[in-house]
CSV table of C-alpha atoms in Angstrom, one decimal:
chain,number,residue,atom,x,y,z
A,1,UNK,CA,5.7,1.3,28.4
A,2,UNK,CA,7.7,4.2,26.8
A,3,UNK,CA,7.9,4.7,23.1
A,4,UNK,CA,10.4,2.5,21.4
A,5,UNK,CA,11.3,3.5,17.8
A,6,UNK,CA,11.2,0.9,15.0
A,7,UNK,CA,14.1,2.8,13.3
A,8,UNK,CA,16.4,5.7,13.9
A,9,UNK,CA,15.3,7.3,10.5
A,10,UNK,CA,12.2,9.2,11.6
A,11,UNK,CA,12.3,8.9,15.4
A,12,UNK,CA,12.2,12.7,15.8
A,13,UNK,CA,8.7,12.9,14.3
A,14,UNK,CA,5.4,12.7,16.1
A,15,UNK,CA,2.4,11.5,14.0
A,16,UNK,CA,-1.2,11.6,15.1
A,17,UNK,CA,-3.2,8.8,13.4
A,18,UNK,CA,-6.9,9.4,13.2
A,19,UNK,CA,-7.3,6.9,10.3
A,20,UNK,CA,-9.3,3.7,10.0
A,21,UNK,CA,-10.0,0.9,7.5
A,22,UNK,CA,-7.0,0.4,5.3
A,23,UNK,CA,-5.7,3.4,3.2
A,24,UNK,CA,-5.0,5.7,6.1
A,25,UNK,CA,-3.5,3.1,8.4
A,26,UNK,CA,-1.2,2.1,5.4
A,27,UNK,CA,0.1,5.6,5.3
A,28,UNK,CA,0.6,5.7,9.1
A,29,UNK,CA,2.4,2.4,9.0
A,30,UNK,CA,5.1,3.8,6.8
A,31,UNK,CA,5.9,6.3,9.5
A,32,UNK,CA,5.7,3.8,12.3
A,33,UNK,CA,8.0,1.4,10.5
A,34,UNK,CA,10.6,4.2,10.1
A,35,UNK,CA,10.6,5.1,13.7
A,36,UNK,CA,8.1,8.0,14.0
A,37,UNK,CA,6.1,8.0,17.2
A,38,UNK,CA,2.7,7.2,15.6
A,39,UNK,CA,-0.1,7.6,18.1
A,40,UNK,CA,-3.2,5.8,16.9
A,41,UNK,CA,-6.3,7.7,18.3
A,42,UNK,CA,-9.6,5.8,18.5
A,43,UNK,CA,-12.9,6.7,20.0
A,44,UNK,CA,-13.7,5.0,23.4
A,45,UNK,CA,-15.3,1.7,22.6
A,46,UNK,CA,-14.3,2.1,19.0
A,47,UNK,CA,-15.6,-0.2,16.2
A,48,UNK,CA,-12.7,-1.6,14.2
A,49,UNK,CA,-14.8,-1.6,11.0
A,50,UNK,CA,-14.7,-5.3,10.3
A,51,UNK,CA,-11.0,-5.6,11.2
A,52,UNK,CA,-10.9,-7.8,14.3
A,53,UNK,CA,-8.2,-6.4,16.6
A,54,UNK,CA,-6.5,-9.7,17.1
A,55,UNK,CA,-6.8,-10.7,13.4
A,56,UNK,CA,-3.9,-10.8,10.9
A,57,UNK,CA,-5.1,-7.7,9.0
A,58,UNK,CA,-5.3,-5.4,12.0
A,59,UNK,CA,-2.1,-6.6,13.4
A,60,UNK,CA,-0.3,-6.1,10.1
A,61,UNK,CA,-1.7,-2.6,9.6
A,62,UNK,CA,-1.1,-1.2,13.0
A,63,UNK,CA,2.3,-2.6,14.2
A,64,UNK,CA,4.8,-0.2,15.7
A,65,UNK,CA,2.1,2.3,16.8
A,66,UNK,CA,1.0,3.4,20.2
A,67,UNK,CA,-2.7,3.6,21.0
A,68,UNK,CA,-5.0,5.9,22.9
A,69,UNK,CA,-8.7,6.7,23.0
A,70,UNK,CA,-10.1,10.2,22.8
A,71,UNK,CA,-13.7,11.4,22.3
A,72,UNK,CA,-13.3,14.2,19.8
A,73,UNK,CA,-17.0,15.1,20.1
A,74,UNK,CA,-16.5,16.0,23.8
A,75,UNK,CA,-15.2,19.6,24.5
A,76,UNK,CA,-12.5,18.2,26.8
A,77,UNK,CA,-11.5,15.6,24.2
A,78,UNK,CA,-11.1,18.4,21.6
A,79,UNK,CA,-9.0,20.4,24.1
A,80,UNK,CA,-6.7,17.4,24.8
A,81,UNK,CA,-6.5,16.7,21.1
A,82,UNK,CA,-5.3,20.3,20.4
A,83,UNK,CA,-2.6,19.9,23.0
A,84,UNK,CA,-1.4,16.9,21.1
A,85,UNK,CA,-1.6,18.8,17.8
A,86,UNK,CA,0.5,21.7,19.2
A,87,UNK,CA,3.5,19.4,19.5
A,88,UNK,CA,2.9,17.0,16.6
A,89,UNK,CA,4.6,17.1,13.2
A,90,UNK,CA,2.0,15.2,11.2
A,91,UNK,CA,-1.8,14.5,11.4
A,92,UNK,CA,-3.3,11.7,9.2
A,93,UNK,CA,-7.1,11.4,8.6
A,94,UNK,CA,-9.3,9.6,6.2
A,95,UNK,CA,-12.8,10.8,7.2
A,96,UNK,CA,-15.3,11.8,4.5
A,97,UNK,CA,-14.3,15.4,3.6
A,98,UNK,CA,-17.1,17.1,5.6
A,99,UNK,CA,-16.6,15.2,8.9
A,100,UNK,CA,-13.4,17.1,9.9
A,101,UNK,CA,-15.1,20.4,9.6
A,102,UNK,CA,-18.1,19.3,11.7
A,103,UNK,CA,-15.6,18.1,14.4
A,104,UNK,CA,-13.6,21.4,14.2
A,105,UNK,CA,-10.4,19.6,13.3
A,106,UNK,CA,-10.0,20.7,9.7
A,107,UNK,CA,-6.6,22.0,8.5
A,108,UNK,CA,-7.3,25.7,8.9
A,109,UNK,CA,-8.6,25.2,12.4
A,110,UNK,CA,-5.5,23.2,13.5
A,111,UNK,CA,-3.1,25.4,11.6
A,112,UNK,CA,-3.8,28.2,14.1
A,113,UNK,CA,-2.8,25.7,16.8
A,114,UNK,CA,0.4,24.6,15.0
A,115,UNK,CA,1.5,26.4,11.9
A,116,UNK,CA,4.2,23.7,11.3
A,117,UNK,CA,1.7,20.9,11.2
A,118,UNK,CA,1.6,18.7,8.1
A,119,UNK,CA,-2.1,17.7,7.7
A,120,UNK,CA,-2.7,14.8,5.4
A,121,UNK,CA,-6.1,13.7,4.1
A,122,UNK,CA,-7.1,10.6,2.2
A,123,UNK,CA,-10.6,10.3,0.8
A,124,UNK,CA,-12.4,8.2,-1.7
A,125,UNK,CA,-12.8,10.8,-4.5
A,126,UNK,CA,-11.0,14.0,-3.4
A,127,UNK,CA,-11.6,16.8,-1.0
A,128,UNK,CA,-13.8,18.8,-3.5
A,129,UNK,CA,-15.8,18.2,-6.6
A,130,UNK,CA,-19.2,16.6,-7.3
A,131,UNK,CA,-18.3,13.3,-5.7
A,132,UNK,CA,-16.4,14.6,-2.7
A,133,UNK,CA,-18.8,13.1,-0.1
A,134,UNK,CA,-19.4,9.8,-1.7
A,135,UNK,CA,-18.2,6.9,0.4
A,136,UNK,CA,-15.1,5.5,-1.2
A,137,UNK,CA,-14.1,1.9,-0.9
A,138,UNK,CA,-11.4,0.0,-2.7
A,139,UNK,CA,-13.5,-2.2,-4.9
A,140,UNK,CA,-15.7,0.8,-6.0
A,141,UNK,CA,-12.7,2.9,-7.1
A,142,UNK,CA,-11.1,-0.1,-8.8
A,143,UNK,CA,-14.1,0.1,-11.1
A,144,UNK,CA,-14.2,3.9,-11.4
A,145,UNK,CA,-10.4,4.1,-12.0
A,146,UNK,CA,-10.4,1.7,-14.9
A,147,UNK,CA,-8.5,-1.2,-13.3
A,148,UNK,CA,-11.3,-3.7,-13.5
A,149,UNK,CA,-11.8,-3.1,-17.2
A,150,UNK,CA,-8.3,-4.2,-18.0
A,151,UNK,CA,-8.2,-7.1,-15.5
A,152,UNK,CA,-9.4,-10.7,-16.3
A,153,UNK,CA,-9.7,-12.8,-19.4
A,154,UNK,CA,-10.9,-11.3,-22.6
A,155,UNK,CA,-14.7,-11.5,-23.0
A,156,UNK,CA,-15.3,-12.7,-19.4
A,157,UNK,CA,-16.2,-9.3,-18.0
A,158,UNK,CA,-14.5,-7.0,-15.5
A,159,UNK,CA,-12.5,-8.5,-12.7
A,160,UNK,CA,-11.4,-6.9,-9.4
A,161,UNK,CA,-7.7,-7.2,-8.5
A,162,UNK,CA,-6.9,-9.7,-5.7
A,163,UNK,CA,-5.6,-7.1,-3.3
A,164,UNK,CA,-6.8,-3.7,-2.2
A,165,UNK,CA,-4.7,-1.7,-4.7
A,166,UNK,CA,-6.7,1.5,-4.4
A,167,UNK,CA,-6.3,1.6,-0.6
A,168,UNK,CA,-2.6,0.6,-0.6
A,169,UNK,CA,-1.5,3.0,-3.3
A,170,UNK,CA,-3.4,5.8,-1.7
A,171,UNK,CA,-1.6,5.1,1.6
A,172,UNK,CA,1.8,5.0,0.0
A,173,UNK,CA,1.2,8.1,-2.1
A,174,UNK,CA,-0.1,9.9,1.0
A,175,UNK,CA,3.1,9.0,3.0
A,176,UNK,CA,5.2,10.2,0.1
A,177,UNK,CA,3.4,13.5,0.0
A,178,UNK,CA,3.9,14.0,3.7
A,179,UNK,CA,7.6,13.3,3.4
A,180,UNK,CA,7.8,15.9,0.6
A,181,UNK,CA,6.0,18.4,2.8
A,182,UNK,CA,8.3,17.7,5.7
A,183,UNK,CA,11.3,18.3,3.5
A,184,UNK,CA,9.8,21.6,2.3
A,185,UNK,CA,9.1,22.6,5.9
A,186,UNK,CA,12.8,22.5,6.6
A,187,UNK,CA,13.1,25.5,4.2
A,188,UNK,CA,9.9,27.4,4.8
A,189,UNK,CA,9.2,26.6,8.4
A,190,UNK,CA,5.5,26.1,7.5
A,191,UNK,CA,3.2,23.1,7.3
A,192,UNK,CA,0.7,22.4,4.6
A,193,UNK,CA,-2.3,20.3,3.7
A,194,UNK,CA,-1.5,17.1,1.8
A,195,UNK,CA,-4.3,15.5,-0.1
A,196,UNK,CA,-4.8,12.3,-2.1
A,197,UNK,CA,-7.7,9.9,-2.8
A,198,UNK,CA,-8.3,6.3,-3.7
A,199,UNK,CA,-9.5,7.4,-7.1
A,200,UNK,CA,-6.5,9.6,-7.9
A,201,UNK,CA,-4.0,7.1,-6.6
A,202,UNK,CA,-5.5,4.2,-8.7
A,203,UNK,CA,-5.6,6.3,-11.9
A,204,UNK,CA,-1.9,7.1,-11.2
A,205,UNK,CA,-1.2,3.4,-10.8
A,206,UNK,CA,-2.8,2.7,-14.1
A,207,UNK,CA,0.2,4.4,-15.5
A,208,UNK,CA,0.9,3.2,-19.1
A,209,UNK,CA,-2.7,2.0,-19.5
A,210,UNK,CA,-4.0,5.4,-18.7
A,211,UNK,CA,-1.4,7.1,-20.9
A,212,UNK,CA,-2.5,4.9,-23.9
A,213,UNK,CA,-5.9,6.7,-23.7
A,214,UNK,CA,-4.5,10.2,-23.0
A,215,UNK,CA,-2.0,10.2,-25.9
A,216,UNK,CA,-3.2,7.6,-28.4
A,217,UNK,CA,-7.0,7.6,-27.7
A,218,UNK,CA,-6.7,3.8,-27.3
A,219,UNK,CA,-9.1,2.2,-24.8
A,220,UNK,CA,-7.2,-0.7,-23.2
A,221,UNK,CA,-9.1,-3.9,-22.8
A,222,UNK,CA,-8.6,-7.2,-21.0
A,223,UNK,CA,-5.5,-9.1,-21.9
A,224,UNK,CA,-5.8,-11.9,-19.4
A,225,UNK,CA,-2.4,-13.2,-18.4
A,226,UNK,CA,-0.7,-11.7,-21.4
A,227,UNK,CA,1.1,-8.4,-21.2
A,228,UNK,CA,-1.2,-5.7,-22.8
A,229,UNK,CA,1.4,-4.5,-25.3
A,230,UNK,CA,4.3,-7.0,-25.5
A,231,UNK,CA,4.6,-10.7,-26.6
A,232,UNK,CA,5.6,-13.3,-25.5
A,233,UNK,CA,5.0,-12.0,-22.0
A,234,UNK,CA,2.5,-13.9,-19.9
A,235,UNK,CA,1.5,-17.1,-18.2
A,236,UNK,CA,2.2,-20.4,-20.0
A,237,UNK,CA,1.3,-24.0,-19.1
A,238,UNK,CA,4.1,-26.5,-18.7
A,239,UNK,CA,4.1,-30.2,-18.1
A,240,UNK,CA,3.0,-29.7,-14.5
A,241,UNK,CA,1.8,-26.2,-13.8
A,242,UNK,CA,1.7,-22.6,-15.0
A,243,UNK,CA,4.7,-20.3,-15.2
A,244,UNK,CA,5.4,-16.7,-16.2
A,245,UNK,CA,7.7,-15.7,-19.1
A,246,UNK,CA,8.7,-12.2,-20.4
A,247,UNK,CA,10.8,-12.7,-23.5
A,248,UNK,CA,10.4,-9.2,-25.0
A,249,UNK,CA,13.1,-7.5,-27.1
A,250,UNK,CA,15.1,-8.8,-30.1
A,251,UNK,CA,18.0,-10.5,-28.4
A,252,UNK,CA,15.9,-11.9,-25.6
A,253,UNK,CA,13.4,-13.3,-28.1
A,254,UNK,CA,16.2,-15.1,-29.9
A,255,UNK,CA,17.6,-16.6,-26.7
A,256,UNK,CA,14.1,-17.7,-25.7
A,257,UNK,CA,13.4,-19.5,-29.0
A,258,UNK,CA,16.8,-21.2,-28.8
A,259,UNK,CA,16.3,-22.3,-25.2
A,260,UNK,CA,12.9,-23.8,-25.7
A,261,UNK,CA,14.1,-25.6,-28.9
A,262,UNK,CA,12.0,-23.6,-31.3
A,263,UNK,CA,14.6,-21.8,-33.5
A,264,UNK,CA,12.2,-22.0,-36.5
A,265,UNK,CA,10.0,-19.3,-34.9
A,266,UNK,CA,12.9,-16.8,-35.6
A,267,UNK,CA,12.5,-17.3,-39.3
A,268,UNK,CA,8.8,-16.7,-39.5
A,269,UNK,CA,8.0,-13.3,-40.9
A,270,UNK,CA,4.8,-13.0,-38.9
A,271,UNK,CA,7.0,-12.9,-35.7
A,272,UNK,CA,9.9,-10.8,-37.1
A,273,UNK,CA,9.3,-7.7,-34.9
A,274,UNK,CA,7.9,-7.0,-31.5
A,275,UNK,CA,4.8,-5.5,-33.1
A,276,UNK,CA,4.4,-8.6,-35.4
A,277,UNK,CA,4.6,-10.9,-32.4
A,278,UNK,CA,1.9,-9.0,-30.5
A,279,UNK,CA,-0.3,-8.8,-33.6
A,280,UNK,CA,-0.1,-12.5,-34.0
A,281,UNK,CA,-0.1,-13.3,-30.3
A,282,UNK,CA,-2.7,-16.1,-30.4
A,283,UNK,CA,-0.8,-18.3,-32.9
A,284,UNK,CA,2.5,-17.6,-31.3
A,285,UNK,CA,1.3,-18.5,-27.8
A,286,UNK,CA,0.0,-21.7,-29.2
A,287,UNK,CA,3.3,-22.6,-30.8
A,288,UNK,CA,5.2,-21.7,-27.5
A,289,UNK,CA,2.8,-23.8,-25.4
A,290,UNK,CA,3.4,-26.9,-27.5
A,291,UNK,CA,7.1,-26.7,-26.6
A,292,UNK,CA,6.6,-25.7,-22.9
A,293,UNK,CA,4.3,-28.7,-22.2
A,294,UNK,CA,7.2,-31.1,-22.8
A,295,UNK,CA,9.0,-30.2,-19.5
A,296,UNK,CA,8.2,-29.0,-16.0
A,297,UNK,CA,8.1,-25.4,-14.8
A,298,UNK,CA,11.1,-25.9,-12.6
A,299,UNK,CA,13.1,-27.2,-15.5
A,300,UNK,CA,12.1,-24.3,-17.8
A,301,UNK,CA,12.8,-21.8,-15.0
A,302,UNK,CA,16.2,-23.2,-14.5
A,303,UNK,CA,17.2,-23.1,-18.2
A,304,UNK,CA,15.5,-19.9,-19.2
A,305,UNK,CA,17.1,-18.1,-16.2
A,306,UNK,CA,20.5,-19.4,-17.2
A,307,UNK,CA,19.8,-18.0,-20.7
A,308,UNK,CA,18.9,-14.6,-19.2
A,309,UNK,CA,15.2,-14.7,-20.0
A,310,UNK,CA,13.0,-13.3,-17.3
A,311,UNK,CA,10.6,-16.0,-16.0
A,312,UNK,CA,9.3,-17.4,-12.7
A,313,UNK,CA,6.7,-19.5,-10.9
A,314,UNK,CA,3.1,-18.6,-10.1
A,315,UNK,CA,2.8,-19.2,-6.4
A,316,UNK,CA,0.0,-19.6,-3.9
A,317,UNK,CA,0.7,-17.6,-0.8
A,318,UNK,CA,2.1,-20.5,1.3
A,319,UNK,CA,4.5,-21.2,-1.6
A,320,UNK,CA,5.5,-17.5,-1.6
A,321,UNK,CA,6.8,-17.6,2.0
A,322,UNK,CA,8.4,-21.0,1.4
A,323,UNK,CA,10.5,-19.7,-1.4
A,324,UNK,CA,14.3,-19.5,-0.5
A,325,UNK,CA,14.7,-16.0,-1.8
A,326,UNK,CA,11.7,-14.7,0.2
A,327,UNK,CA,13.0,-16.5,3.3
A,328,UNK,CA,16.4,-14.9,2.7
A,329,UNK,CA,14.8,-11.4,2.5
A,330,UNK,CA,13.0,-12.0,5.8
A,331,UNK,CA,9.6,-10.9,4.5
A,332,UNK,CA,7.9,-12.7,7.4
A,333,UNK,CA,8.6,-10.4,10.4
A,334,UNK,CA,8.1,-11.8,13.9
A,335,UNK,CA,6.6,-9.8,16.8
A,336,UNK,CA,5.4,-10.8,20.2
A,337,UNK,CA,1.8,-9.9,21.1
A,338,UNK,CA,0.8,-9.9,24.7
A,339,UNK,CA,-2.2,-12.1,24.0
A,340,UNK,CA,-1.5,-13.9,20.8
A,341,UNK,CA,2.2,-14.7,21.6
A,342,UNK,CA,4.7,-14.6,18.7
A,343,UNK,CA,3.1,-13.9,15.4
A,344,UNK,CA,4.5,-13.1,11.9
A,345,UNK,CA,3.5,-10.1,9.8
A,346,UNK,CA,4.7,-8.7,6.5
A,347,UNK,CA,7.9,-6.6,7.0
A,348,UNK,CA,8.6,-3.2,5.5
A,349,UNK,CA,9.6,-3.5,1.8
A,350,UNK,CA,12.5,-1.0,1.9
A,351,UNK,CA,15.9,-1.7,3.3
A,352,UNK,CA,18.3,0.9,4.6
A,353,UNK,CA,22.0,0.3,5.4
A,354,UNK,CA,22.3,2.6,8.5
A,355,UNK,CA,18.7,3.0,9.8
A,356,UNK,CA,16.8,-0.2,9.1
A,357,UNK,CA,13.2,-0.8,10.0
A,358,UNK,CA,12.3,-3.5,12.4
A,359,UNK,CA,9.0,-4.6,14.0
A,360,UNK,CA,9.2,-3.6,17.7
A,361,UNK,CA,5.6,-3.6,18.8
A,362,UNK,CA,2.4,-5.4,18.0
A,363,UNK,CA,-0.7,-3.5,17.1
A,364,UNK,CA,-2.0,-1.7,20.3
A,365,UNK,CA,-5.0,-2.8,22.3
A,366,UNK,CA,-7.7,-0.2,22.6
A,367,UNK,CA,-6.2,2.6,24.7
A,368,UNK,CA,-3.2,0.5,25.6
A,369,UNK,CA,-0.8,3.5,25.8
A,370,UNK,CA,-3.1,6.0,27.4
A,371,UNK,CA,-1.1,7.0,30.4
A,372,UNK,CA,2.3,7.0,28.7
A,373,UNK,CA,1.1,9.2,25.8
A,374,UNK,CA,-1.0,11.7,27.7
A,375,UNK,CA,1.7,12.0,30.3
A,376,UNK,CA,4.2,12.7,27.6
A,377,UNK,CA,2.0,15.6,26.5
A,378,UNK,CA,1.9,17.1,30.0
A,379,UNK,CA,-1.3,15.6,31.6
A,380,UNK,CA,-0.9,14.3,35.1
A,381,UNK,CA,-2.6,11.3,36.7
A,382,UNK,CA,-5.4,13.4,38.2
A,383,UNK,CA,-6.2,14.9,34.8
A,384,UNK,CA,-6.2,11.5,33.1
A,385,UNK,CA,-8.5,10.1,35.8
A,386,UNK,CA,-10.9,13.0,35.3
A,387,UNK,CA,-10.9,12.4,31.6
A,388,UNK,CA,-11.7,8.8,32.1
A,389,UNK,CA,-14.6,9.6,34.6
A,390,UNK,CA,-16.1,12.0,32.0
A,391,UNK,CA,-16.0,9.5,29.2
A,392,UNK,CA,-13.4,11.5,27.2
A,393,UNK,CA,-11.0,8.5,27.1
């Protein structure tokens, strides 16, 4: 089956995807979703590292890609790989930093094959430094990057985030870096080495929490469901369930108090300013909770939304996809898998008016696109058969 682009936006690009686990495949998925010909390269008989090929995680990570197998430790495998590199635009890898050098597929080695190649590396801790060869996993870097120390209820100890934020942010930052390098290549005509890591990406995602330490020497702690620096902004219990409210700012604070029927809070000096409200957060939250428990979350969301106060429900995942707005956005994207039938995965989060992204292909089976891809790069049927006989593919 010939390559079918998921979008017109990047269909001129060829991306070689050597990645595994989550961070690297997340980066590759950005290009696949925007129409690049992403060729997922796996070792013959490859282990999917705990991601069952027909499971939801693998299918979500590897949609819109083509798949081949190639033994990079075999001389002929390396030879074929360099043929692919010679015509590729981007190579993505997330080996430990030393592995690519042992295989002979590091940036400098491949730069001689294709000076225009954008070579992108994701690692746990960076390509150099004292921890460069430490295995990097999302939960470990959530701890090392400070996220766990600010997550959870005060006094209950560090808590890991409920999704793989280190992996996902590293993948998105990597893709952004590659796109910048591709734009620069239009001017210079040269490729370059793009690097990021789970640790760097997570620290960047810590954003204002990290800046609090760098500028004010304030070590952020756990704030539970409250916003770390603004009040009232957090989760509140109503008559039937919990909901989120963010009534920060003078005018919004006034509208909030009026809507929940607590105008007396506006006259209390301990709540006069945003700083006062955060300083006296415990007492204020208690007063707010007394009012909110008199009605249901749906009623409060309706009235507060009408008053222009940001608020919303706290959903379980089944409720997320049942929400009318989520249904309208089409966040559940259907695709037909040859074995699984029609399945739904999470669609790309960005919309474009002229070159939208759609899901055109389920995640590839191991080596599914071998003949098509290798034929595209000039190998004939006899050569492909020889590679197969020699265990190269």
